[in-house]
XYZ file of C-alpha atoms in Angstrom:
311
model
C -38.599 14.604 10.694
C -39.761 10.996 10.651
C -43.591 10.525 11.248
C -44.909 6.916 11.651
C -48.679 6.322 12.249
C -49.321 10.121 12.639
C -52.604 11.905 11.630
C -52.463 13.372 8.422
C -52.978 17.035 9.989
C -50.166 16.549 11.973
C -47.907 15.646 9.014
C -48.891 18.651 7.172
C -48.248 20.418 10.093
C -44.581 19.315 10.027
C -44.326 19.832 6.453
C -45.258 23.350 6.689
C -42.889 23.995 9.631
C -39.721 22.053 8.914
C -40.268 22.390 4.977
C -39.723 18.443 4.724
C -41.289 15.603 6.251
C -40.952 11.675 5.846
C -44.432 10.090 5.592
C -43.143 6.532 6.697
C -45.158 3.472 4.503
C -47.555 5.986 2.868
C -48.477 3.554 0.216
C -49.354 -0.087 0.797
C -46.931 -3.113 0.103
C -49.065 -4.824 -2.989
C -49.296 -0.921 -4.331
C -45.700 -0.571 -4.102
C -44.840 -3.944 -5.518
C -46.483 -3.246 -8.743
C -44.402 -0.063 -9.125
C -41.038 -1.787 -8.344
C -42.110 -4.467 -11.120
C -42.105 -1.747 -13.712
C -39.147 -0.165 -12.264
C -37.405 -3.502 -12.896
C -38.677 -3.629 -16.402
C -37.485 0.197 -17.052
C -34.251 -0.046 -15.745
C -33.005 -3.566 -15.761
C -33.239 -4.323 -11.884
C -30.086 -4.831 -10.004
C -28.156 -6.020 -13.057
C -26.388 -2.910 -13.679
C -25.146 -2.511 -9.730
C -21.522 -2.665 -9.432
C -19.510 -3.414 -6.278
C -17.664 0.302 -5.963
C -17.571 3.460 -7.399
C -15.701 2.814 -10.556
C -15.575 6.825 -11.859
C -14.932 10.224 -10.643
C -17.099 12.919 -11.846
C -15.423 16.167 -13.150
C -14.725 18.323 -10.488
C -14.161 15.686 -7.908
C -16.186 13.712 -5.477
C -19.147 15.462 -4.035
C -19.742 17.650 -7.074
C -22.993 17.470 -9.591
C -22.422 15.027 -12.322
C -24.543 14.149 -15.096
C -23.759 10.514 -14.510
C -25.997 10.918 -11.512
C -28.820 11.620 -13.667
C -28.532 8.573 -16.292
C -31.242 6.592 -15.290
C -34.187 8.914 -15.602
C -37.719 8.476 -17.012
C -40.276 10.887 -17.452
C -43.906 10.503 -17.340
C -45.866 8.616 -18.765
C -43.709 5.724 -18.577
C -43.516 2.770 -20.839
C -44.908 0.093 -18.500
C -48.093 -0.386 -16.625
C -50.719 1.782 -15.110
C -49.113 1.267 -11.600
C -46.220 3.471 -12.194
C -47.897 5.713 -14.660
C -50.638 6.453 -11.631
C -48.456 6.441 -8.632
C -47.779 10.098 -9.055
C -51.377 10.692 -9.513
C -52.494 8.752 -6.344
C -55.602 10.027 -4.632
C -54.003 9.881 -1.393
C -51.030 11.846 -2.826
C -53.335 14.387 -4.253
C -55.245 14.839 -1.149
C -52.202 15.392 0.829
C -50.877 18.269 -2.004
C -54.303 19.967 -1.882
C -54.036 20.039 2.172
C -50.433 20.928 2.391
C -50.779 23.847 0.108
C -54.080 24.873 1.460
C -56.006 24.902 -2.060
C -58.731 23.285 -3.603
C -56.928 22.259 -6.856
C -53.536 21.052 -7.727
C -51.417 20.372 -11.064
C -48.691 17.985 -11.119
C -45.875 19.761 -12.922
C -43.204 16.948 -12.530
C -42.966 13.201 -12.220
C -39.769 11.134 -12.859
C -38.624 7.638 -12.032
C -35.436 7.619 -11.134
C -32.910 4.315 -10.558
C -29.562 4.512 -8.879
C -26.986 1.848 -9.040
C -24.069 1.246 -6.755
C -20.718 2.050 -8.574
C -22.410 3.449 -11.549
C -21.468 7.173 -10.269
C -20.736 9.245 -7.885
C -24.246 10.294 -5.997
C -22.904 12.421 -3.577
C -24.195 16.086 -3.699
C -23.292 19.448 -1.960
C -26.621 20.847 -0.323
C -28.738 22.692 -2.645
C -32.166 24.094 -2.978
C -34.215 23.099 -6.027
C -35.798 26.359 -6.875
C -33.524 27.124 -9.578
C -35.062 24.845 -11.864
C -38.620 24.865 -10.673
C -39.255 28.671 -11.417
C -37.710 31.948 -12.432
C -38.189 33.590 -9.469
C -38.016 32.366 -5.868
C -40.519 30.271 -3.674
C -43.561 32.451 -2.520
C -44.236 33.561 0.914
C -47.802 32.413 0.383
C -48.191 28.885 1.325
C -50.649 28.461 -1.461
C -48.190 29.776 -3.961
C -45.495 27.176 -3.105
C -44.730 23.528 -4.053
C -44.586 20.288 -2.581
C -42.026 17.622 -4.082
C -42.871 13.913 -3.080
C -40.174 11.570 -3.433
C -41.753 7.810 -3.459
C -39.742 5.130 -2.403
C -40.037 2.347 -4.606
C -37.571 0.377 -2.662
C -36.243 0.276 0.780
C -34.019 3.683 0.994
C -31.542 3.415 3.626
C -28.338 5.028 4.270
C -26.140 2.402 2.365
C -28.646 2.903 -0.493
C -28.223 6.512 -1.018
C -30.673 8.050 1.519
C -31.618 11.819 0.719
C -30.058 14.251 3.390
C -31.793 17.417 4.649
C -31.966 20.201 6.794
C -35.241 21.429 8.347
C -35.732 24.918 7.336
C -35.943 26.191 11.296
C -32.296 24.351 11.142
C -31.302 26.192 8.212
C -32.372 29.554 8.985
C -29.919 29.586 11.938
C -26.904 29.196 9.820
C -27.727 30.635 6.252
C -28.816 33.878 4.988
C -32.430 33.775 4.401
C -31.652 34.304 0.811
C -30.378 31.245 0.749
C -27.600 32.454 -1.580
C -24.430 31.142 -0.560
C -22.985 28.536 -3.393
C -20.788 25.507 -3.139
C -17.349 26.406 -4.395
C -16.812 29.757 -2.618
C -15.476 30.519 0.656
C -18.929 31.230 2.075
C -20.485 28.467 0.421
C -18.000 26.017 1.915
C -18.475 27.521 5.447
C -22.333 27.148 4.926
C -22.071 23.750 3.559
C -20.384 22.628 6.552
C -22.711 24.175 9.028
C -25.508 22.726 7.126
C -23.956 19.149 7.357
C -23.444 19.456 10.988
C -27.491 19.765 11.261
C -28.405 17.152 8.317
C -30.993 14.682 8.816
C -31.282 11.248 7.009
C -34.462 10.598 4.870
C -33.933 6.965 5.133
C -37.216 5.003 5.052
C -38.689 1.733 3.779
C -40.386 1.157 0.568
C -43.684 3.073 0.271
C -42.832 5.765 2.160
C -42.345 9.458 1.122
C -40.235 12.039 1.719
C -42.138 15.318 0.791
C -40.108 18.808 0.825
C -40.506 22.067 -0.894
C -38.183 23.315 -3.430
C -36.455 26.158 -0.708
C -35.350 23.229 1.635
C -31.723 22.268 1.746
C -30.892 18.666 0.806
C -28.539 16.488 -1.027
C -27.759 13.447 -2.582
C -25.685 10.593 -0.819
C -23.653 7.398 -2.299
C -25.002 4.079 -2.410
C -22.330 1.861 -0.672
C -24.083 -1.194 -0.332
C -22.128 -3.804 -2.776
C -24.558 -4.941 -5.862
C -27.184 -2.099 -4.170
C -29.990 -0.453 -6.148
C -32.900 2.038 -4.957
C -35.867 3.297 -7.143
C -38.018 6.568 -6.526
C -40.649 8.395 -8.083
C -40.833 12.031 -7.894
C -43.975 13.977 -8.127
C -44.359 17.554 -7.932
C -47.555 19.531 -7.170
C -48.473 23.274 -7.361
C -51.501 25.003 -7.055
C -53.516 24.876 -10.265
C -53.387 28.478 -11.898
C -50.121 29.072 -10.432
C -47.665 30.031 -13.473
C -44.798 31.010 -11.615
C -43.611 27.412 -11.001
C -43.296 24.814 -13.890
C -40.880 22.080 -14.935
C -42.500 20.013 -17.651
C -45.178 21.114 -20.508
C -47.152 17.715 -20.728
C -48.098 18.598 -24.622
C -44.447 18.915 -25.415
C -44.116 15.070 -24.777
C -46.970 14.079 -27.104
C -45.161 11.307 -28.605
C -45.027 9.335 -25.256
C -47.160 6.810 -24.458
C -50.015 9.055 -22.945
C -52.487 6.015 -23.580
C -51.066 4.384 -20.464
C -52.201 7.285 -18.503
C -55.252 8.836 -20.052
C -57.099 5.419 -20.648
C -56.692 4.350 -17.056
C -56.888 7.720 -15.104
C -60.029 9.380 -13.147
C -61.041 12.586 -14.218
C -59.806 13.906 -10.913
C -56.190 12.413 -11.920
C -56.407 13.991 -15.563
C -57.226 17.301 -14.242
C -53.500 17.419 -12.344
C -51.915 17.181 -15.584
C -54.507 20.095 -16.931
C -57.333 18.187 -18.615
C -60.371 20.089 -17.571
C -62.888 18.316 -15.300
C -66.561 16.941 -16.630
C -68.895 19.956 -16.782
C -65.715 22.528 -17.352
C -66.750 24.986 -20.222
C -64.203 23.477 -22.456
C -66.195 20.649 -23.276
C -68.502 21.077 -25.968
C -69.933 18.372 -28.684
C -66.933 19.724 -30.835
C -64.319 19.241 -28.317
C -65.836 15.914 -26.816
C -65.917 14.543 -30.492
C -62.532 15.866 -31.402
C -60.686 14.324 -28.273
C -62.453 10.901 -28.476
C -61.143 10.972 -31.802
C -57.863 11.756 -30.688
C -57.861 9.029 -27.653
C -60.726 6.398 -29.055
C -60.100 4.218 -25.877
C -60.486 7.050 -23.388
C -64.071 6.346 -21.319
C -65.360 10.179 -21.542
C -68.780 9.077 -20.140
C -68.294 11.403 -17.093
C -67.585 14.371 -19.765
C -70.344 13.349 -21.565
C -73.110 13.126 -18.899
C -72.002 16.552 -17.610
C -72.533 17.993 -20.468
C -75.763 16.449 -21.165
C -77.052 17.677 -17.625
C -75.594 21.190 -18.400
C -77.995 21.276 -21.930
């Protein structure tokens, strides 16, 4: 379902009902232009794009293939604050909170992904993402679910590999609620065909978002435009404290350029990656001093002021 100039509560209602919604031009052109320049720097622009598919994946067209994921980078990015903070944009955080119906959310995944015509076969079978976001399954409780936001840095059209998806009500009509049928089996093949008959395109202009849950059937499609490429940023949110869901342990990537993010983010944005808010009991004279020594360029004034007030 694509929404244009729709009130936020209607977009949230659509997401809760369908499991997926396209938010048309969620970000303005200037915001996205800066992120696009960063993606050009990270991925080499259109220079990699070919004229046609030049390799077949093991298992044939339509199979999952590691080449589909060649051009992926993970937060923090070796680029400007624009791309480092787009997944932590205040409007995005607010939307995630409202969608999940919680007071505080954590960002548990943020990737940049570039696709180029001819570099790989991007066509996929329908699948759900919960297999690598949780060791269980998506919760029935809204506040324990997740929301994935695929941010379109470039126009994403059907000839530039727009994601295709099936709303949860449409999927429920043809798939066992357990979502257990897999590609490569007789049952799975039947389900795949039934889903394809009900699929919708997530095509939308740059600045838009495809917001979906990890139990939504979706699939990647091929880039067919000669010389084409597309950039997306995926930001995944969960309620703070939901330990059943996870993808990235941010401290594990301590050698990545965290200064790009920490030195430019607000306290609320930093809270989304697990740094306590000003006033949290974690902050003491000792922890403030040690943290400042670790990140000397971080303006910790709000944290110091909150500690002073508490004292």
